[in-house]
GROMACS .gro file of C-alpha atoms in nm:
model
  194
    1MET     CA    1  -0.004  -0.020  -0.019
    2ARG     CA    2   0.286   0.246   0.101
    3LEU     CA    3   0.427   0.179  -0.265
    4SER     CA    4   0.104   0.236  -0.455
    5THR     CA    5   0.076   0.555  -0.277
    6ALA     CA    6   0.402   0.675  -0.349
    7LEU     CA    7   0.360   0.581  -0.660
    8ALA     CA    8   0.029   0.799  -0.746
    9TYR     CA    9   0.196   1.126  -0.518
   10THR     CA   10   0.494   1.090  -0.814
   11LEU     CA   11   0.287   1.013  -1.144
   12LEU     CA   12   0.062   1.346  -1.054
   13PRO     CA   13   0.280   1.612  -1.187
   14LEU     CA   14   0.279   1.466  -1.563
   15VAL     CA   15  -0.087   1.312  -1.579
   16MET     CA   16  -0.375   1.507  -1.507
   17THR     CA   17  -0.712   1.507  -1.476
   18ALA     CA   18  -0.785   1.606  -1.856
   19CYS     CA   19  -0.560   1.605  -2.132
   20SER     CA   20  -0.639   1.903  -2.254
   21GLY     CA   21  -0.375   2.064  -2.002
   22ILE     CA   22  -0.133   1.896  -2.183
   23GLU     CA   23   0.046   2.105  -2.461
   24ILE     CA   24   0.182   1.890  -2.755
   25GLU     CA   25   0.471   2.040  -2.993
   26PRO     CA   26   0.539   1.759  -3.266
   27ALA     CA   27   0.799   1.865  -3.520
   28PRO     CA   28   0.761   1.838  -3.905
   29VAL     CA   29   0.734   1.465  -4.007
   30ASP     CA   30   0.864   1.480  -4.338
   31GLN     CA   31   1.237   1.379  -4.255
   32PHE     CA   32   1.070   1.053  -4.090
   33ALA     CA   33   0.782   1.007  -4.369
   34ALA     CA   34   1.089   1.029  -4.637
   35GLY     CA   35   1.275   0.726  -4.399
   36ASP     CA   36   1.012   0.481  -4.543
   37TYR     CA   37   1.032   0.312  -4.192
   38ARG     CA   38   0.851   0.001  -4.063
   39TYR     CA   39   1.064  -0.185  -3.793
   40TYR     CA   40   1.179  -0.008  -3.443
   41SER     CA   41   1.314  -0.058  -3.131
   42TRP     CA   42   1.350   0.128  -2.780
   43ARG     CA   43   1.710   0.310  -2.782
   44SER     CA   44   1.721   0.191  -2.405
   45ASN     CA   45   1.604  -0.052  -2.179
   46PRO     CA   46   1.309  -0.013  -1.952
   47LEU     CA   47   1.361   0.141  -1.598
   48PRO     CA   48   1.303  -0.185  -1.353
   49GLY     CA   49   0.991  -0.172  -1.194
   50ASP     CA   50   1.093  -0.290  -0.833
   51THR     CA   51   1.288   0.007  -0.744
   52ARG     CA   52   1.135   0.243  -0.446
   53SER     CA   53   1.285   0.553  -0.574
   54SER     CA   54   1.049   0.866  -0.548
   55ASP     CA   55   1.142   0.965  -0.904
   56PRO     CA   56   0.859   0.993  -1.115
   57VAL     CA   57   0.999   0.854  -1.441
   58TYR     CA   58   1.039   0.482  -1.278
   59ALA     CA   59   0.645   0.500  -1.241
   60ILE     CA   60   0.605   0.676  -1.597
   61ASP     CA   61   0.830   0.461  -1.784
   62PRO     CA   62   0.625   0.147  -1.818
   63VAL     CA   63   0.289   0.317  -1.893
   64LEU     CA   64   0.462   0.531  -2.183
   65ARG     CA   65   0.648   0.263  -2.344
   66ARG     CA   66   0.317   0.057  -2.337
   67GLU     CA   67   0.120   0.349  -2.514
   68VAL     CA   68   0.403   0.397  -2.736
   69ASP     CA   69   0.413   0.071  -2.825
   70ALA     CA   70   0.020   0.024  -2.875
   71ASN     CA   71   0.001   0.348  -3.086
   72LEU     CA   72   0.281   0.248  -3.315
   73LEU     CA   73   0.154  -0.071  -3.360
   74ALA     CA   74  -0.208   0.086  -3.480
   75LYS     CA   75   0.003   0.290  -3.738
   76GLY     CA   76   0.151  -0.077  -3.827
   77TYR     CA   77   0.478  -0.010  -3.722
   78ILE     CA   78   0.628  -0.310  -3.563
   79LEU     CA   79   0.866  -0.355  -3.276
   80ASP     CA   80   1.182  -0.578  -3.377
   81GLY     CA   81   1.495  -0.528  -3.235
   82GLU     CA   82   1.683  -0.703  -3.500
   83ARG     CA   83   1.511  -0.535  -3.793
   84ALA     CA   84   1.488  -0.210  -3.634
   85GLN     CA   85   1.521   0.121  -3.891
   86PHE     CA   86   1.418   0.348  -3.659
   87THR     CA   87   1.456   0.386  -3.248
   88VAL     CA   88   1.232   0.534  -2.955
   89ASP     CA   89   1.365   0.686  -2.684
   90TYR     CA   90   1.244   0.969  -2.432
   91ILE     CA   91   1.362   1.221  -2.243
   92PHE     CA   92   1.156   1.297  -1.878
   93ALA     CA   93   1.287   1.688  -1.746
   94LYS     CA   94   1.096   1.927  -1.479
   95ARG     CA   95   1.097   2.301  -1.542
   96LEU     CA   96   1.030   2.638  -1.452
   97LEU     CA   97   0.861   2.881  -1.609
   98ASP     CA   98   0.772   3.243  -1.551
   99GLY     CA   99   0.397   3.294  -1.567
  100GLU     CA  100   0.263   3.594  -1.734
  101ARG     CA  101  -0.076   3.803  -1.723
  102SER     CA  102  -0.382   3.703  -1.897
  103ASN     CA  103  -0.445   3.892  -2.213
  104TRP     CA  104  -0.814   3.818  -2.130
  105ALA     CA  105  -0.754   4.043  -1.773
  106SER     CA  106  -0.532   4.320  -1.903
  107ASN     CA  107  -0.768   4.588  -1.842
  108VAL     CA  108  -0.768   4.488  -1.471
  109SER     CA  109  -0.690   4.771  -1.245
  110PRO     CA  110  -0.676   4.843  -0.872
  111ARG     CA  111  -0.842   5.148  -0.862
  112ALA     CA  112  -1.220   5.114  -0.917
  113ALA     CA  113  -1.375   5.227  -1.265
  114VAL     CA  114  -1.635   5.204  -1.504
  115ASN     CA  115  -1.495   5.035  -1.848
  116PRO     CA  116  -1.784   5.065  -2.129
  117ASN     CA  117  -1.807   4.753  -2.356
  118ARG     CA  118  -1.578   4.573  -2.133
  119GLN     CA  119  -1.670   4.264  -1.979
  120ILE     CA  120  -1.421   4.129  -1.722
  121ASP     CA  121  -1.573   3.819  -1.468
  122GLN     CA  122  -1.420   3.653  -1.222
  123ALA     CA  123  -1.299   3.374  -1.388
  124SER     CA  124  -1.047   3.574  -1.580
  125VAL     CA  125  -0.914   3.771  -1.346
  126ASP     CA  126  -0.846   3.477  -1.142
  127ASN     CA  127  -0.669   3.334  -1.424
  128ALA     CA  128  -0.449   3.583  -1.470
  129ILE     CA  129  -0.365   3.573  -1.087
  130ALA     CA  130  -0.315   3.179  -1.121
  131LEU     CA  131  -0.117   3.256  -1.457
  132GLY     CA  132   0.127   3.498  -1.269
  133GLY     CA  133   0.451   3.421  -1.099
  134VAL     CA  134   0.724   3.104  -1.193
  135LYS     CA  135   0.515   2.776  -1.274
  136GLU     CA  136   0.645   2.425  -1.245
  137THR     CA  137   0.632   2.208  -1.557
  138ASN     CA  138   0.696   1.875  -1.647
  139ASN     CA  139   0.788   1.760  -1.983
  140ILE     CA  140   0.884   1.423  -2.219
  141VAL     CA  141   1.025   1.497  -2.546
  142LEU     CA  142   0.942   1.155  -2.737
  143GLN     CA  143   1.273   1.110  -3.025
  144PHE     CA  144   1.262   0.878  -3.329
  145ASN     CA  145   1.636   0.863  -3.471
  146ASP     CA  146   1.766   0.654  -3.748
  147LYS     CA  147   1.934   0.359  -3.648
  148GLN     CA  148   2.183   0.382  -3.873
  149SER     CA  149   2.277   0.706  -3.869
  150HIS     CA  150   2.191   0.796  -3.523
  151LYS     CA  151   2.020   1.121  -3.600
  152GLU     CA  152   1.721   1.245  -3.536
  153VAL     CA  153   1.442   1.205  -3.740
  154TRP     CA  154   1.130   1.333  -3.543
  155HIS     CA  155   1.048   1.441  -3.211
  156VAL     CA  156   0.731   1.525  -3.004
  157THR     CA  157   0.779   1.741  -2.692
  158LEU     CA  158   0.459   1.711  -2.420
  159THR     CA  159   0.454   1.966  -2.156
  160LYS     CA  160   0.206   1.990  -1.848
  161PHE     CA  161   0.171   2.260  -1.578
  162VAL     CA  162   0.237   2.113  -1.198
  163GLU     CA  163  -0.086   2.197  -1.083
  164ASP     CA  164  -0.103   2.011  -0.716
  165ALA     CA  165   0.169   1.785  -0.668
  166ASN     CA  166   0.017   1.697  -0.309
  167ARG     CA  167  -0.293   1.517  -0.446
  168ALA     CA  168  -0.303   1.212  -0.683
  169ASP     CA  169  -0.575   1.050  -0.882
  170VAL     CA  170  -0.428   0.748  -0.975
  171SER     CA  171  -0.730   0.610  -1.157
  172ARG     CA  172  -0.704   0.866  -1.438
  173ILE     CA  173  -0.301   0.810  -1.473
  174GLU     CA  174  -0.313   0.555  -1.738
  175ASN     CA  175  -0.611   0.701  -1.920
  176ALA     CA  176  -0.463   1.103  -1.933
  177MET     CA  177  -0.137   0.946  -2.041
  178GLY     CA  178  -0.288   0.750  -2.325
  179LYS     CA  179  -0.526   0.999  -2.489
  180SER     CA  180  -0.177   1.266  -2.493
  181ILE     CA  181   0.034   0.988  -2.679
  182THR     CA  182  -0.259   0.913  -2.896
  183ARG     CA  183  -0.253   1.283  -2.979
  184ALA     CA  184   0.136   1.323  -2.982
  185LEU     CA  185   0.134   1.039  -3.230
  186LYS     CA  186  -0.098   1.147  -3.438
  187THR     CA  187   0.084   1.382  -3.705
  188LEU     CA  188   0.313   1.042  -3.750
  189PRO     CA  189   0.225   0.881  -4.076
  190GLU     CA  190   0.129   0.512  -4.125
  191ALA     CA  191   0.395   0.290  -4.213
  192SER     CA  192   0.491   0.160  -4.514
  193ALA     CA  193   0.385  -0.152  -4.646
  194PRO     CA  194   0.634  -0.473  -4.622
   0.00000   0.00000   0.00000
């Protein structure tokens, strides 16, 4: 029980209740599509699952690999280490960003005033306050490399603001990760025919 609670607290920063909170930035797929790929392998071995580390990457690794494999299989790619034409790997990193005031609340003033035709609702004001200051993000970069040249042929970045690192909802973790990976790999072309 203690291990599952620890895993729940470490997974929250990456996985949220809704996918809409995860920003996905795919690179252009032209170079990957030109490679005419069908077979792939993982560049690194899976992380050990029996570790008691509090580092969230140990809990994320198996879910991420499973979701990437399932999405690549759905597109016709085959996991085969001996015939692999490209490799898949990922980087997981935390980052601090300096927040900005919301554009919606640009006319919020500490002085009482009447602004005709300016509709400011409390949600816009709250968002401006919430987006101010330094915010922590968790980032995953999926990277696809050509196996022979070892050069990157495609990547996609997933970024999520850490909202509440003290609460976790384990039941939504896999669902959110699955939806995010599906969205992240959406622009990837189908595998070439054998």
